[in-house]
Amino acid sequence: MSITTSDTALSVERHWQELASRRRLYTIGGLAFMVLALAGSLWFANESNAGKFWDRLPHLFDFVDQLLPRDGWEVWRALFDLPSPYDDGSLKYDYPEGRMYLTQSLYVPEYVYKMIETLNIALVSTLVGFALGFCLCFLAASNLVTQRWLRFFVRRFMEVLRAFPEIVIAGFFLAVLSLGAIPAILAVSIHTVGALGKMFFEVVENADMRPDEGLRAAGANWPERVWFGIVPQVMPNFLSYALLRLEINVRASTIIGAVGGGGIGEVLRLSISQTHEAKTLAIILLLFLTIVGVDQFSAWLRRKLVGDQAFAFGRGD
Amino acid sequence: MLHIRDVTRRFGKNTAVDQVALEIPHGQMVGIIGRSGAGKSTLLRMINRLIDPSQGSIFFDRTEVSTLAGPALRRWQRDCAMIFQQFNLVPRLDVLTNVLLGRLNHRSTALNLLGMFSREERAHAIASLERLGIAQAALQPAGTLSGGQQQRVAIARALMQQPKVILADEPIASLDPLNAKVVMDSLQDINLRDGITVITNLHTLDTARAYCNRIIGMAAGKVVFDGAPEELTREAVRMVYGAEADGDEISEAITSTSAGTGMGARPRKPAPALAPAFAAH
């Protein structure tokens, strides 16, 4: 099919062909680079590993073998601190050790107590992070703050807060404040302020500015404009992000426990290193159930609080 | 008296408002007409100081409005309420709270942030809503109301500011004819009963003719017509809207948002004697 075309149309066509072939070249080049980079990284990782991956792979099953308890009930006995029939006086089978007695006969099993300790770390640091992140985020939003230096300063500050992983900050505070939950709370809070602050100010920047304009035209000052014009719009998303952060913080405070921050992570590390197989499995089971529970709870709460309005703002309805 | 002295506003190379000079006495109902991009909206926003003028000054009585800053600026913005095409309410807050937000500048920030409005203020807000016929919606979130109702809430909020001037930027452009009539009637009522100056941007000629006792036509940032509705002749309309040179008349029936007979009755308030100020070109 031949269509006679004008010079302009021909030149557009030629130009388009050029652009298309250049795009194709970039795509092929990019893919080739990706494959090379991946192969190189894997090779380097294997070289720098103590043992070679393929040589060590069969030992995976030794570990599984070591984790098997003497019988299936041992896991439950370890979890609920019930006496074991294999008790030989060693710590390995002394499950009732570590019960937290509330009254003469009523007790909280050790690992449940440690789990509550970890959950508490996560909860407190999410609340602290929410409060401080909330205060900072409005100062970092370009639609609310015209002073570039202030925005720049607040944003860099939050970047610094979230730049270091919780475990690094925790290591520092553990050295200063000694072992326990307080340094863990500090570490997780600091990271949470930075992480939530960033998400919050991005939500604020997407807010519909018409309510704000209306308030400005009525003579409202900055705090009033933020509180009445912006906060009602962004609050559902803030809560949604905070609940997500709570889930993340439960995992983070578990890990921090393993480096001395108290809670379930600490007992997990101890029982793995001492090959207390029933205790290890009990803790893993408890962790799994807790994390699933927290995720389900926060999903339910999010639905309750936010409903389906979460992402409906900015449409002017 | 609102006195606009040779005000110019430039956006980059583009001049939105070019050397506009106007005097608007207290209690007038002024309609500003012109094509989109003629600078109507920019002019209103400069009066409220949502936008700052590039040149020139704006006086209200003895106060130079165009140089105010900080609390004094916010006090002027309180005295000079603004109504927007898109209502600019807070959709998630209930109607009554939205109306009470008009009081923000009368009160201390701490009380405002705690949401502690007094009994009198609430009564006043409900009375404003009643006056506009939407008191029954007072507890709904503002976002759930229809456009016409939202615009009436916005007017109630403006009333709560106890303003001296109300600026309305295309208040009926997003409304159906019936709601447009309700909103324009309310603005007229406020103008006549409370004696508040109302300056409104309009995109329909018949609305301007029906409700305003002074019409200002703008084209390319300049004022090209300023006079009573009777003086807005076919030539004047052509000057404002820059109709084709072949003299095709702009049909008011096409642009009209009127629901028919309802709109015609402009109260015969003695129109101030104003010479039509045809611009020099």
Short mmCIF file of C-alpha atoms in Angstrom, two decimals, chain A residues 83-272:
data_model
loop_
_atom_site.label_atom_id
_atom_site.label_comp_id
_atom_site.label_asym_id
_atom_site.label_seq_id
_atom_site.Cartn_x
_atom_site.Cartn_y
_atom_site.Cartn_z
CA PRO A 83 7.51 -29.57 82.95
CA SER A 84 9.16 -31.94 80.49
CA PRO A 85 9.44 -35.75 81.00
CA TYR A 86 13.01 -35.49 79.68
CA ASP A 87 14.02 -33.09 82.44
CA ASP A 88 17.60 -33.97 83.46
CA GLY A 89 18.31 -30.80 85.40
CA SER A 90 19.89 -29.07 82.40
CA LEU A 91 18.53 -25.77 81.10
CA LYS A 92 17.60 -27.45 77.83
CA TYR A 93 14.58 -29.22 79.31
CA ASP A 94 13.84 -26.96 82.25
CA TYR A 95 10.79 -25.24 80.76
CA PRO A 96 9.11 -24.02 84.01
CA GLU A 97 12.20 -21.89 84.66
CA GLY A 98 11.33 -18.33 83.68
CA ARG A 99 7.61 -18.39 84.42
CA MET A 100 6.34 -14.93 85.33
CA TYR A 101 4.00 -15.47 88.28
CA LEU A 102 1.10 -13.05 88.52
CA THR A 103 -0.42 -14.72 91.59
CA GLN A 104 0.55 -17.82 93.59
CA SER A 105 -0.54 -20.19 90.83
CA LEU A 106 -1.29 -18.04 87.76
CA TYR A 107 1.68 -17.33 85.50
CA VAL A 108 2.55 -15.90 82.13
CA PRO A 109 4.79 -18.25 80.14
CA GLU A 110 8.28 -16.84 79.66
CA TYR A 111 8.10 -16.51 75.89
CA VAL A 112 4.66 -14.92 75.89
CA TYR A 113 6.02 -12.39 78.37
CA LYS A 114 9.05 -11.77 76.15
CA MET A 115 6.77 -11.39 73.15
CA ILE A 116 4.73 -8.78 75.01
CA GLU A 117 7.99 -6.98 75.77
CA THR A 118 8.78 -6.92 72.05
CA LEU A 119 5.26 -5.81 71.10
CA ASN A 120 5.53 -3.06 73.67
CA ILE A 121 8.75 -1.81 72.09
CA ALA A 122 7.05 -1.76 68.70
CA LEU A 123 3.92 -0.04 69.98
CA VAL A 124 5.66 2.68 71.98
CA SER A 125 8.08 3.50 69.18
CA THR A 126 5.28 3.62 66.60
CA LEU A 127 3.37 6.08 68.79
CA VAL A 128 6.45 8.23 69.37
CA GLY A 129 7.33 8.07 65.68
CA PHE A 130 3.79 9.01 64.70
CA ALA A 131 3.69 12.02 67.01
CA LEU A 132 7.07 13.41 65.95
CA GLY A 133 6.65 12.50 62.28
CA PHE A 134 3.27 14.25 62.33
CA CYS A 135 4.81 17.43 63.73
CA LEU A 136 7.68 17.42 61.25
CA CYS A 137 5.92 16.44 58.04
CA PHE A 138 4.03 19.70 57.53
CA LEU A 139 7.30 21.63 57.72
CA ALA A 140 8.74 19.48 54.94
CA ALA A 141 5.84 19.81 52.50
CA SER A 142 6.48 22.13 49.59
CA ASN A 143 2.82 23.12 49.32
CA LEU A 144 2.76 24.44 52.88
CA VAL A 145 6.23 25.84 53.47
CA THR A 146 7.60 28.44 51.12
CA GLN A 147 10.90 28.83 52.95
CA ARG A 148 13.21 26.48 51.05
CA TRP A 149 15.83 26.41 53.79
CA LEU A 150 13.33 25.18 56.39
CA ARG A 151 12.02 22.45 54.09
CA PHE A 152 15.57 21.48 53.17
CA PHE A 153 16.62 21.31 56.79
CA VAL A 154 13.61 19.25 57.95
CA ARG A 155 13.93 16.84 55.02
CA ARG A 156 17.64 16.27 55.55
CA PHE A 157 17.00 15.81 59.26
CA MET A 158 14.44 13.10 58.59
CA GLU A 159 16.79 11.49 56.06
CA VAL A 160 19.48 11.25 58.71
CA LEU A 161 17.00 9.73 61.14
CA ARG A 162 16.04 6.95 58.75
CA ALA A 163 19.44 6.56 57.10
CA PHE A 164 20.72 4.07 59.67
CA PRO A 165 18.94 0.76 60.13
CA GLU A 166 17.36 0.29 63.55
CA ILE A 167 19.94 -2.34 64.43
CA VAL A 168 22.82 0.09 63.93
CA ILE A 169 21.24 2.76 66.11
CA ALA A 170 20.33 0.07 68.65
CA GLY A 171 23.94 -1.11 68.77
CA PHE A 172 24.99 2.42 69.63
CA PHE A 173 22.37 2.96 72.33
CA LEU A 174 22.93 -0.51 73.79
CA ALA A 175 26.56 0.38 74.30
CA VAL A 176 25.63 3.66 76.01
CA LEU A 177 22.49 2.74 77.95
CA SER A 178 23.21 -0.96 78.59
CA LEU A 179 20.97 -3.86 77.57
CA GLY A 180 17.20 -3.68 77.68
CA ALA A 181 14.05 -2.34 76.14
CA ILE A 182 14.74 1.42 76.46
CA PRO A 183 17.60 1.53 73.93
CA ALA A 184 15.49 -0.63 71.60
CA ILE A 185 12.57 1.82 71.86
CA LEU A 186 14.90 4.75 71.19
CA ALA A 187 16.39 3.06 68.15
CA VAL A 188 13.09 2.01 66.58
CA SER A 189 11.50 5.40 67.34
CA ILE A 190 14.27 7.32 65.66
CA HIS A 191 14.00 5.27 62.52
CA THR A 192 10.18 5.50 62.61
CA VAL A 193 10.19 9.31 62.83
CA GLY A 194 12.29 9.48 59.69
CA ALA A 195 10.35 6.86 57.78
CA LEU A 196 6.85 8.03 58.72
CA GLY A 197 7.80 11.70 58.32
CA LYS A 198 8.79 11.07 54.72
CA MET A 199 5.59 9.18 53.89
CA PHE A 200 3.50 11.78 55.70
CA PHE A 201 4.92 14.77 53.87
CA GLU A 202 4.38 13.03 50.56
CA VAL A 203 0.73 12.53 51.49
CA VAL A 204 0.52 16.20 52.49
CA GLU A 205 2.00 17.28 49.17
CA ASN A 206 -0.74 15.36 47.37
CA ALA A 207 -3.49 17.02 49.39
CA ASP A 208 -6.13 19.11 47.69
CA MET A 209 -5.17 22.74 48.29
CA ARG A 210 -8.59 24.27 47.70
CA PRO A 211 -9.69 24.01 51.36
CA ASP A 212 -6.40 25.64 52.30
CA GLU A 213 -6.96 28.45 49.81
CA GLY A 214 -10.44 28.99 51.22
CA LEU A 215 -9.06 29.28 54.75
CA ARG A 216 -6.20 31.53 53.68
CA ALA A 217 -8.69 33.85 52.00
CA ALA A 218 -10.64 33.95 55.27
CA GLY A 219 -7.60 35.18 57.20
CA ALA A 220 -6.55 31.94 58.90
CA ASN A 221 -2.92 31.68 59.97
CA TRP A 222 -0.55 28.81 59.18
CA PRO A 223 -1.35 26.45 62.07
CA GLU A 224 -5.06 26.96 61.53
CA ARG A 225 -4.79 26.30 57.80
CA VAL A 226 -2.84 23.10 58.45
CA TRP A 227 -5.13 21.89 61.21
CA PHE A 228 -8.45 22.56 59.48
CA GLY A 229 -7.54 22.47 55.80
CA ILE A 230 -4.96 19.70 55.54
CA VAL A 231 -5.20 17.39 58.57
CA PRO A 232 -8.79 16.19 57.94
CA GLN A 233 -7.77 15.13 54.44
CA VAL A 234 -4.53 13.37 55.27
CA MET A 235 -5.42 11.74 58.59
CA PRO A 236 -6.79 8.48 57.11
CA ASN A 237 -3.63 7.96 55.10
CA PHE A 238 -1.47 8.85 58.08
CA LEU A 239 -3.21 6.18 60.15
CA SER A 240 -2.86 3.68 57.37
CA TYR A 241 0.88 4.28 57.13
CA ALA A 242 1.28 4.21 60.91
CA LEU A 243 -0.38 0.80 61.14
CA LEU A 244 1.88 -0.49 58.38
CA ARG A 245 4.81 0.87 60.34
CA LEU A 246 3.58 -0.95 63.46
CA GLU A 247 3.83 -4.24 61.56
CA ILE A 248 7.34 -3.38 60.41
CA ASN A 249 8.32 -2.30 63.92
CA VAL A 250 7.24 -5.62 65.44
CA ARG A 251 9.77 -7.35 63.16
CA ALA A 252 12.41 -4.69 63.80
CA SER A 253 12.14 -4.96 67.57
CA THR A 254 12.41 -8.75 67.32
CA ILE A 255 15.70 -8.39 65.49
CA ILE A 256 16.95 -5.79 67.94
CA GLY A 257 16.22 -8.26 70.73
CA ALA A 258 18.76 -10.57 69.14
CA VAL A 259 21.52 -7.99 69.62
CA GLY A 260 20.61 -7.30 73.24
CA GLY A 261 17.50 -5.16 73.10
CA GLY A 262 15.48 -7.55 75.26
CA GLY A 263 12.28 -9.29 74.29
CA ILE A 264 11.67 -12.36 72.22
CA GLY A 265 14.64 -11.83 69.87
CA GLU A 266 17.08 -12.28 72.71
CA VAL A 267 15.70 -15.64 73.88
CA LEU A 268 15.48 -16.79 70.27
CA ARG A 269 19.14 -16.14 69.64
CA LEU A 270 20.12 -17.84 72.91
CA SER A 271 18.07 -20.95 72.24
CA ILE A 272 19.35 -21.29 68.67
#
